[in-house]
Coordinates of C-alpha atoms and ligand atoms in Angstrom, one line a residue:
Chain W
X1 CA 23.3 -8.8 6.2
X2 CA 21.9 -11.3 8.0
X3 CA 19.4 -10.8 10.4
X4 CA 20.4 -11.6 14.4
X5 CA 19.0 -14.4 15.8
X6 CA 15.7 -14.4 18.0
X7 CA 12.9 -16.6 19.4
X8 CA 10.0 -17.3 16.5
X9 CA 7.0 -18.0 17.9
X10 CA 4.1 -19.2 15.6
X11 CA 0.9 -18.1 16.6
X12 CA -2.3 -20.2 15.6
X13 CA -4.9 -18.3 17.1
X14 CA -5.5 -14.3 17.7
X15 CA -5.6 -15.2 21.6
X16 CA -2.4 -16.9 21.4
X17 CA -0.5 -13.9 19.4
X18 CA -2.5 -11.6 21.8
X19 CA -1.1 -13.6 24.9
X20 CA 2.4 -13.7 23.6
X21 CA 3.0 -9.9 22.8
X22 CA 1.6 -9.4 26.6
X23 CA 3.8 -11.7 27.6
X24 CA 7.4 -10.0 25.2
X25 CA 5.8 -6.4 25.2
X26 CA 8.5 -4.1 23.2
X27 CA 11.2 -7.0 23.1
X28 CA 8.8 -8.8 20.3
X29 CA 7.1 -7.9 16.6
X30 CA 4.8 -9.1 14.9
X31 CA 5.2 -10.9 11.9
X32 CA 3.1 -9.8 8.6
X33 CA 4.1 -10.2 5.7
X34 CA 7.7 -9.1 6.6
X35 CA 8.4 -6.6 3.7
X36 CA 9.1 -4.0 5.7
X37 CA 10.1 -5.9 8.8
X38 CA 12.5 -8.2 7.2
X39 CA 14.5 -5.5 4.9
X40 CA 15.0 -3.6 8.1
X41 CA 16.2 -7.2 9.9
X42 CA 18.4 -7.6 7.0
X43 CA 20.0 -4.6 7.9
X44 CA 20.0 -5.2 11.8
X45 CA 18.4 -1.6 11.9
X46 CA 15.9 -4.0 13.7
X47 CA 16.9 -6.4 15.8
X48 CA 13.7 -7.9 18.0
X49 CA 14.5 -11.2 20.4
X50 CA 11.5 -12.1 19.7
X51 CA 8.8 -12.5 15.8
X52 CA 5.4 -13.4 16.8
X53 CA 4.4 -15.1 13.0
X54 CA 0.8 -14.4 12.6
X55 CA 0.6 -15.5 9.2
X56 CA -1.6 -18.8 10.0
X57 CA -4.4 -16.2 11.6
X58 CA -6.6 -16.7 9.1
X59 CA -9.5 -15.2 11.0
X60 CA -7.7 -11.9 10.5
X61 CA -7.8 -11.8 6.5
X62 CA -10.5 -11.2 4.4
X63 CA -12.8 -8.5 3.0
X64 CA -16.5 -7.8 3.6
X65 CA -19.0 -5.1 2.7
X66 CA -22.0 -4.6 4.9
X67 CA -22.4 -0.9 4.7
X68 CA -19.3 -0.8 5.1
X69 CA -16.1 -2.3 3.8
X70 CA -14.3 -4.1 6.8
X71 CA -10.8 -5.6 5.9
X72 CA -9.0 -7.8 8.0
X73 CA -5.3 -6.9 9.0
X74 CA -3.5 -9.8 7.5
X75 CA -5.2 -9.1 4.3
X76 CA -2.6 -8.9 1.6
X77 CA -2.6 -6.6 -1.5
X78 CA -3.0 -9.0 -3.6
X79 CA -6.7 -9.9 -2.5
X80 CA -7.1 -5.8 -2.1
X81 CA -6.1 -6.0 -5.9
X82 CA -8.6 -9.2 -7.0
X83 CA -11.8 -7.9 -4.4
X84 CA -14.6 -6.7 -7.1
X85 CA -16.3 -5.2 -4.2
X86 CA -13.7 -2.5 -3.8
X87 CA -12.8 -2.0 -7.2
X88 CA -16.8 -0.5 -7.0
X89 CA -17.2 0.7 -3.6
X90 CA -14.2 2.0 -3.3
X91 CA -12.2 2.3 -6.5
X92 CA -9.6 4.7 -5.1
X93 CA -7.8 1.5 -2.9
X94 CA -7.1 0.6 -6.9
X95 CA -6.4 3.2 -8.0
X96 CA -3.6 3.4 -5.5
X97 CA -2.2 -0.3 -5.3
X98 CA 0.0 -0.6 -8.5
X99 CA 1.8 2.1 -7.2
X100 CA 2.7 0.1 -4.3
X101 CA 6.1 -1.9 -5.3
X102 CA 5.7 -4.6 -6.9
X103 CA 3.9 -7.7 -7.6
X104 CA 5.6 -10.0 -5.5
X105 CA 6.0 -7.6 -2.8
X106 CA 2.1 -7.2 -3.2
X107 CA 1.7 -10.8 -3.0
X108 CA 2.6 -11.0 0.6
X109 CA 2.6 -7.5 2.2
X110 CA -0.4 -6.8 4.2
X111 CA -2.9 -3.6 4.7
X112 CA -2.3 -4.5 8.8
X113 CA 1.2 -4.2 8.4
X114 CA 1.6 -1.7 5.9
X115 CA -0.9 0.6 8.6
X116 CA 1.6 -0.3 11.3
X117 CA 4.6 0.4 9.8
X118 CA 3.6 3.8 8.8
X119 CA 6.0 4.7 7.0
X120 CA 5.1 8.5 5.9
X121 CA 6.2 8.1 2.2
X122 CA 3.4 5.2 1.7
X123 CA 0.4 5.4 0.2
X124 CA -2.5 3.4 1.8
X125 CA -2.0 5.6 5.5
X126 CA -3.1 8.8 3.0
X127 CA -5.9 6.4 1.5
X128 CA -7.3 5.6 5.1
X129 CA -6.9 9.1 6.6
X130 CA -9.0 10.3 2.8
X131 CA -11.5 7.4 4.0
X132 CA -12.3 8.2 7.0
X133 CA -11.5 4.4 7.6
X134 CA -11.7 3.4 11.3
X135 CA -8.8 0.8 13.0
X136 CA -9.0 -1.9 15.8
X137 CA -6.8 -2.1 18.0
X138 CA -6.8 -5.7 20.2
X139 CA -4.6 -6.6 23.1
X140 CA -5.1 -9.1 25.5
X141 CA -6.9 -6.7 28.1
X142 CA -8.7 -5.2 26.1
X143 CA -10.2 -3.6 22.3
X144 CA -10.2 0.0 21.0
X145 CA -10.6 1.8 17.9
X146 CA -8.7 4.6 16.2
X147 CA -10.0 7.2 13.6
X148 CA -6.9 7.0 11.1
X149 CA -6.9 10.6 11.5
X150 CA -5.5 9.9 15.3
X151 CA -3.5 7.0 14.1
X152 CA 0.0 8.3 13.4
X153 CA 1.8 10.1 15.2
X154 CA 5.0 10.0 13.5
X155 CA 7.3 9.0 10.8
X156 CA 7.3 5.0 11.6
X157 CA 4.8 5.8 14.8
X158 CA 1.3 4.8 15.6
X159 CA -0.5 4.7 19.2
X160 CA -0.7 1.3 19.1
X161 CA 1.1 0.4 22.6
X162 CA 2.9 -2.9 23.4
X163 CA 0.7 -5.6 23.8
X164 CA -1.8 -4.1 21.1
X165 CA -2.2 -5.3 17.5
X166 CA -4.1 -3.7 14.9
X167 CA -6.9 -6.4 14.0
X168 CA -9.4 -5.0 11.4
X169 CA -9.6 -1.5 9.0
X170 CA -13.3 -0.7 8.5
X171 CA -13.8 1.4 5.7
X172 CA -17.3 3.8 5.8
X173 CA -18.4 4.0 2.0
X174 CA -18.9 7.1 0.1
X175 CA -21.9 9.3 0.0
X176 CA -24.0 9.2 -3.7
X177 CA -22.3 11.3 -6.3
X178 CA -18.8 11.6 -4.9
X179 CA -15.7 10.9 -6.5
X180 CA -11.9 10.1 -5.9
X181 CA -8.9 10.2 -7.2
X182 CA -5.2 9.1 -6.4
X183 CA -1.9 10.0 -8.1
X184 CA 1.3 10.4 -7.5
X185 CA 5.0 10.9 -8.4
X186 CA 7.5 8.5 -8.1
X187 CA 11.1 7.9 -9.6
X188 CA 10.1 4.5 -10.5
X189 CA 7.6 2.5 -10.9
X190 CA 6.9 0.8 -7.7
X191 CA 9.0 3.3 -5.7
X192 CA 8.6 5.0 -2.4
X193 CA 6.3 8.3 -3.6
X194 CA 8.1 11.7 -4.4
X195 CA 4.9 13.2 -3.7
X196 CA 1.2 11.2 -4.4
X197 CA -2.7 12.6 -3.6
X198 CA -6.1 11.5 -2.9
X199 CA -7.8 13.2 -3.5
X200 CA -12.3 13.0 -2.4
X201 CA -15.5 15.7 -3.8
X202 CA -19.1 14.9 -3.1
X203 CA -21.0 16.6 -5.6
X204 CA -24.7 18.1 -3.7
X205 CA -28.3 18.4 -5.4
X206 CA -27.4 22.0 -6.5
X207 CA -24.1 21.4 -8.1
X208 CA -22.1 22.2 -5.5
X209 CA -19.2 21.1 -3.3
X210 CA -21.1 19.9 -0.2
X211 CA -17.8 17.5 1.1
X212 CA -14.2 17.9 0.1
X213 CA -11.0 15.3 1.6
X214 CA -7.6 15.8 0.4
X215 CA -4.9 13.9 1.7
X216 CA -1.0 13.5 0.8
X217 CA 1.5 10.8 1.2
X218 CA 5.8 11.3 1.2
X219 CA 5.3 15.0 2.0
X220 CA 4.9 15.4 5.7
X221 CA 6.4 13.1 8.5
X222 CA 2.8 11.5 8.8
X223 CA -0.1 11.2 5.9
X224 CA -0.6 14.7 5.6
X225 CA -5.0 16.0 5.5
X226 CA -4.9 19.7 3.9
X227 CA -8.1 20.7 5.5
X228 CA -8.2 24.1 4.7
X229 CA -7.8 23.5 0.9
X230 CA -10.2 20.8 1.0
X231 CA -13.1 23.2 2.9
X232 CA -11.8 25.4 0.9
X233 CA -14.1 23.9 -1.8
X234 CA -16.9 23.2 -0.3
X235 CA -20.4 25.5 -0.8
X236 CA -19.1 26.4 -4.7
X237 CA -19.0 24.2 -7.7
X238 CA -15.7 22.5 -8.3
X239 CA -14.7 25.2 -10.9
X240 CA -11.1 25.7 -12.4
X241 CA -10.4 28.8 -10.1
X242 CA -11.5 26.9 -7.3
X243 CA -9.6 24.3 -7.7
X244 CA -6.9 26.5 -8.3
X245 CA -7.3 28.0 -4.8
X246 CA -7.2 24.5 -3.2
X247 CA -3.9 23.8 -4.3
X248 CA -2.4 26.9 -3.6
X249 CA -3.8 26.3 0.0
X250 CA -2.5 23.0 0.0
X251 CA 0.6 23.8 -1.3
X252 CA 1.2 27.0 1.3
X253 CA 0.4 24.6 4.0
X254 CA 2.8 21.9 3.5
X255 CA 6.2 21.7 4.9
X256 CA 8.0 18.6 3.0
X257 CA 11.0 17.3 4.4
X258 CA 12.6 16.7 1.0
X259 CA 14.5 13.2 0.3
X260 CA 17.5 11.8 -1.8
X261 CA 15.4 12.6 -5.0
X262 CA 13.7 15.1 -4.2
X263 CA 14.2 18.7 -2.6
X264 CA 11.3 20.4 -0.1
X265 CA 10.7 22.9 -2.9
X266 CA 10.5 20.2 -5.4
X267 CA 8.1 18.0 -3.8
X268 CA 5.7 21.4 -2.9
X269 CA 5.5 21.4 -6.9
X270 CA 4.8 17.9 -7.1
X271 CA 2.0 18.5 -4.4
X272 CA 0.7 21.3 -6.0
X273 CA 0.1 19.9 -9.8
X274 CA -0.9 16.6 -8.0
X275 CA -4.0 18.4 -6.0
X276 CA -5.0 20.2 -9.2
X277 CA -5.0 17.1 -11.5
X278 CA -6.8 15.0 -9.2
X279 CA -9.2 17.4 -7.8
X280 CA -10.2 17.9 -11.5
X281 CA -10.2 14.1 -12.4
X282 CA -12.3 14.0 -9.2
X283 CA -15.1 16.0 -9.2
X284 CA -15.9 14.7 -13.4
X285 CA -16.3 11.5 -11.3
X286 CA -18.7 12.5 -9.5
Chain N
X1 CA 19.7 -18.8 21.5
X2 CA 20.2 -21.1 18.7
X3 CA 16.6 -22.7 19.3
X4 CA 15.9 -25.0 16.3
X5 CA 12.5 -25.8 14.3
X6 CA 12.3 -28.8 12.4
X7 CA 10.2 -27.8 9.1
X8 CA 8.5 -30.0 6.3
X9 CA 8.7 -28.3 2.7
X10 CA 7.3 -29.0 -1.0
X11 CA 10.0 -28.3 -3.3
X12 CA 9.8 -28.4 -6.8
X13 CA 7.3 -31.4 -6.0
X14 CA 9.8 -32.9 -3.8
X15 CA 8.8 -32.8 0.2
X16 CA 11.8 -32.5 2.4
X17 CA 12.2 -32.1 6.2
X18 CA 15.2 -30.1 7.8
X19 CA 16.1 -28.6 10.9
X20 CA 16.7 -24.5 10.5
X21 CA 17.5 -21.7 13.1
X22 CA 14.8 -19.2 12.9
X23 CA 16.7 -16.6 11.7
X24 CA 18.1 -18.4 8.4
X25 CA 16.1 -16.5 5.3
X26 CA 14.1 -18.6 2.9
X27 CA 16.7 -17.5 0.1
X28 CA 19.9 -19.0 2.3
X29 CA 17.8 -22.3 2.7
X30 CA 17.2 -22.8 -0.3
X31 CA 20.9 -22.0 -1.1
X32 CA 22.5 -23.6 1.2
X33 CA 20.7 -26.2 2.9
X34 CA 19.3 -27.3 0.1
X35 CA 22.0 -26.8 -1.9
X36 CA 19.7 -25.3 -4.8
X37 CA 22.0 -22.3 -6.1
X38 CA 20.0 -21.3 -9.3
X39 CA 18.2 -18.7 -6.7
X40 CA 19.7 -15.7 -6.7
X41 CA 21.0 -13.0 -4.0
X42 CA 21.4 -9.9 -5.0
X43 CA 20.1 -6.9 -2.4
X44 CA 18.8 -9.0 0.0
X45 CA 16.0 -6.0 0.9
X46 CA 13.6 -6.9 -1.3
X47 CA 14.7 -4.3 -4.6
X48 CA 16.4 -6.8 -7.2
X49 CA 14.4 -9.8 -7.4
X50 CA 17.3 -11.9 -8.0
X51 CA 15.8 -14.1 -5.3
X52 CA 12.5 -14.7 -6.7
X53 CA 10.9 -18.1 -5.9
X54 CA 7.1 -19.4 -6.0
X55 CA 5.6 -18.7 -2.9
X56 CA 2.2 -21.4 -2.4
X57 CA 2.2 -20.9 -6.7
X58 CA 2.9 -16.8 -6.1
X59 CA 6.0 -15.4 -7.0
X60 CA 7.6 -13.6 -3.7
X61 CA 10.8 -12.6 -2.5
X62 CA 12.6 -15.6 -0.6
X63 CA 15.1 -12.5 1.1
X64 CA 12.0 -10.8 2.5
X65 CA 10.7 -14.4 4.8
X66 CA 12.2 -16.9 6.9
X67 CA 12.9 -20.3 6.1
X68 CA 10.6 -21.7 9.2
X69 CA 7.7 -20.1 7.4
X70 CA 7.7 -22.2 4.9
X71 CA 6.5 -25.3 7.2
X72 CA 3.8 -26.9 5.8
X73 CA 4.1 -24.6 2.1
X74 CA 4.9 -25.1 -1.1
X75 CA 7.9 -24.0 -3.1
X76 CA 9.1 -23.7 -6.5
X77 CA 12.5 -22.4 -7.9
X78 CA 14.0 -22.3 -11.5
X79 CA 15.3 -25.6 -10.9
X80 CA 11.5 -26.8 -11.5
X81 CA 10.8 -25.1 -14.5
X82 CA 12.2 -27.0 -17.1
X83 CA 10.9 -30.8 -17.7
X84 CA 13.6 -32.9 -18.5
X85 CA 15.9 -31.9 -21.2
X86 CA 12.5 -29.9 -22.2
X87 CA 13.1 -26.1 -21.7
X88 CA 9.6 -24.3 -20.4
X89 CA 9.0 -22.1 -23.2
X90 CA 10.1 -18.8 -21.3
X91 CA 13.3 -20.0 -20.7
X92 CA 13.8 -21.3 -24.5
X93 CA 12.7 -17.6 -25.5
X94 CA 14.6 -15.9 -23.4
X95 CA 17.6 -18.4 -25.6
X96 CA 16.3 -17.8 -28.7
X97 CA 15.6 -13.5 -28.3
X98 CA 18.5 -13.4 -26.2
X99 CA 16.7 -12.4 -23.0
X100 CA 20.4 -12.3 -20.9
X101 CA 23.4 -11.7 -20.6
X102 CA 25.3 -12.5 -17.7
X103 CA 22.2 -14.7 -16.2
X104 CA 22.3 -12.9 -12.9
X105 CA 19.2 -11.7 -12.9
X106 CA 17.2 -14.4 -15.4
X107 CA 16.0 -17.0 -12.8
X108 CA 14.1 -14.4 -10.6
X109 CA 13.0 -13.2 -14.1
X110 CA 11.9 -16.4 -15.3
X111 CA 9.9 -17.6 -12.2
X112 CA 8.4 -13.8 -11.7
X113 CA 7.3 -14.4 -16.0
X114 CA 6.7 -17.5 -16.3
X115 CA 3.9 -17.0 -13.3
X116 CA 2.5 -13.8 -14.8
X117 CA 2.5 -16.0 -18.3
X118 CA 0.1 -18.3 -16.6
X119 CA -2.9 -15.9 -15.1
X120 CA -1.8 -13.6 -18.8
X121 CA -1.5 -15.3 -21.7
X122 CA -2.4 -12.5 -24.3
X123 CA -0.1 -9.5 -22.3
X124 CA 0.7 -6.2 -23.8
X125 CA 4.3 -5.1 -24.1
X126 CA 2.5 -2.3 -21.3
X127 CA 1.9 -5.0 -19.5
X128 CA 5.0 -7.4 -19.6
X129 CA 6.9 -4.1 -18.9
X130 CA 5.0 -3.4 -15.4
X131 CA 5.3 -7.3 -14.1
X132 CA 8.7 -6.8 -14.8
X133 CA 9.3 -3.8 -12.4
X134 CA 10.3 -5.9 -9.8
X135 CA 13.1 -7.3 -11.4
X136 CA 16.1 -5.2 -12.0
X137 CA 18.7 -5.9 -14.9
X138 CA 21.4 -4.6 -15.4
X139 CA 22.9 -5.8 -18.5
X140 CA 20.2 -5.9 -21.5
X141 CA 18.2 -2.7 -21.1
X142 CA 15.2 -4.8 -21.3
X143 CA 13.9 -4.5 -24.7
X144 CA 15.3 -8.3 -25.3
X145 CA 14.2 -9.9 -22.1
X146 CA 10.6 -8.7 -23.3
X147 CA 10.6 -9.4 -26.5
X148 CA 11.5 -13.2 -25.0
X149 CA 8.0 -13.0 -22.8
X150 CA 6.4 -11.3 -25.6
X151 CA 7.5 -14.4 -28.2
X152 CA 6.8 -16.9 -25.5
X153 CA 3.2 -16.3 -24.7
X154 CA 2.8 -16.0 -28.6
X155 CA 4.2 -20.0 -28.3
X156 CA 2.4 -20.6 -25.3
X157 CA -1.2 -19.4 -27.2
X158 CA -0.1 -21.7 -30.0
Ligands
FAD1 C1 11.2 -3.2 -2.6 C2 10.2 -2.6 -1.7 C3 9.3 -1.6 -2.1 C4 8.3 -1.1 -1.1 N1 7.5 -0.1 -1.8 C5 6.6 0.7 -0.9 C6 5.2 1.2 -1.8 O1 5.9 2.0 -3.0 N2 4.9 1.7 -0.8 C7 4.3 1.5 0.1 O2 3.7 2.1 0.7 N3 5.3 0.4 0.9 C8 6.1 0.0 0.0 N4 7.0 -1.3 0.4 C9 6.5 -1.7 1.6 C10 5.4 -3.0 1.5 O3 4.2 -2.1 1.4 C11 5.0 -3.8 2.9 O4 4.2 -4.7 2.7 C12 4.2 -3.0 4.1 O5 4.7 -1.5 4.7 C13 4.3 -3.9 5.3 O6 3.5 -4.2 5.6 P1 3.7 -6.3 5.6 O7 2.8 -6.7 5.9 O8 4.7 -7.0 5.2 O9 4.3 -5.8 7.2 P2 5.7 -6.5 8.3 O10 7.0 -6.2 7.9 O11 5.8 -8.0 8.6 O12 5.6 -5.7 9.3 C14 5.7 -4.3 9.4 C15 5.5 -3.3 10.9 O13 4.3 -3.9 11.3 C16 4.3 -4.6 13.0 N5 2.9 -5.3 12.3 C17 3.1 -6.2 11.4 N6 1.5 -6.7 11.2 C18 0.9 -5.7 12.6 C19 -0.9 -5.9 12.9 N7 -1.5 -6.5 12.6 N8 -0.4 -5.0 14.5 C20 0.4 -4.6 14.9 N9 2.1 -4.7 15.0 C21 1.6 -5.4 13.2 C22 5.4 -5.6 12.3 O14 5.8 -6.2 13.7 C23 6.7 -4.5 11.9 O15 7.0 -3.9 12.5 C24 7.9 -1.9 -0.2 C25 8.7 -3.1 0.0 C26 9.9 -3.5 -0.6 C27 10.9 -4.6 -0.2
FES2 S1 17.8 -10.7 -3.4 FE1 15.7 -10.6 -3.0 S2 14.6 -8.8 -3.7 FE2 17.4 -8.7 -4.1
FES3 S1 21.3 -10.2 -17.6 FE1 22.7 -9.7 -16.3 S2 22.0 -8.6 -14.8 FE2 20.5 -9.2 -16.2

């Protein structure tokens, strides 16, 4: 099908984009990579009256590291894949990127568009949750910061207000002796995940686990943070028994919705298997 | 509400100016306005890859962009791949290895994989299959396409 008519506004500066969004509010959508928005417009599931094209905003595109890694919202997946600093400091991002769609989509899609779209099966929301990222929002009037944990409120729903834009994602670096791992199961390379996991653990000087985070994609309405399972690892070494217990706790906490490729019990099973594998790999990387 | 925008696009090295409605997809612009019907349209939601073109050198879904976004940019389509009568090495290898049957997927595959070969001159089979993952072919079973890409890589190296 073809998209419904809309008014096209091209933003040359951030201020112009924010002024246009303040003017049109809910009627308008930002056009970033378009890799989620345009398919829904082609199906007429979305019929925004106005599109504000933010592709010219080079000020929102790029990766900087100084103690933390700052990623502009318009940074395309392709740029993340090519960035050696990300590979060194936040390798889990590189591990997850090949699972997102296909090279042609990654040439266009942006991190900011992906997080704003908040698809529950999407990889990066779970990764940003695991990495404890902070999201920077701007409107014509104000700026605010929000933890990834408080950003996603439902399937395709975030706290972004009608006049706001996500401008930057700030990712803290992992403590020394940390190991991270991302794994997922999908029907085909590039498909959305049946279940995916990001596991991050830190090994203390005495060999015990001092910090653990376990997040999932594809198994809930938002990226899922398995708190109890992660807490259960802290204070001891990450032995096979500890891993088994954490996986059991995670499976208990999960209430997957099921989809056309996997019923809830299969999704829970896959999540459990992935928890065991990813935790063992992450710990081996500490 | 048909506001229209004048855009200047370089297509296969030639600059063109046209007036477009914002909702016109880049794929439809290429096919219906520029009359370059080599770019195919299969699904219109980014899944099949038939509409793949190069946008500023990068393989991109033309069904997921609006023509108005191409203003000031460069597009390459399958029509620009050969040098006159001489096929691109990948086109020749597709012919030699029987890499196509109905040919519907072929333009998208040529645009994706010619760019892939430019940045990966010595790929192994696994890398070729991964790079092909965004292009559906319902005829060949892919094996002959993989053969063609590997053959083209070999010929382009020598
Ligand atoms: C075939 C196919 C397969 C895919 N597979 C996967 C997959 O496996 N995993 C996955 O995660 N994704 C997948 N995707 C989606 C892809 O990752 C998208 O690129 C991404 O979800 C959206 O990013 P975008 O830049 O294209 O955003 P757009 O499509 O431009 O925008 C998405 C939404 O966010 C809003 N928005 C965009 N930028 C901002 C901003 N800075 N501030 C506020 N709002 C904003 C838009 O208005 C829109 O509502 C797939 C897409 C396709 C077509
Ligand atoms: S027509 Fe564009 S990907 Fe199928
Ligand atoms: S040759 Fe028919 S779809 Fe590929």
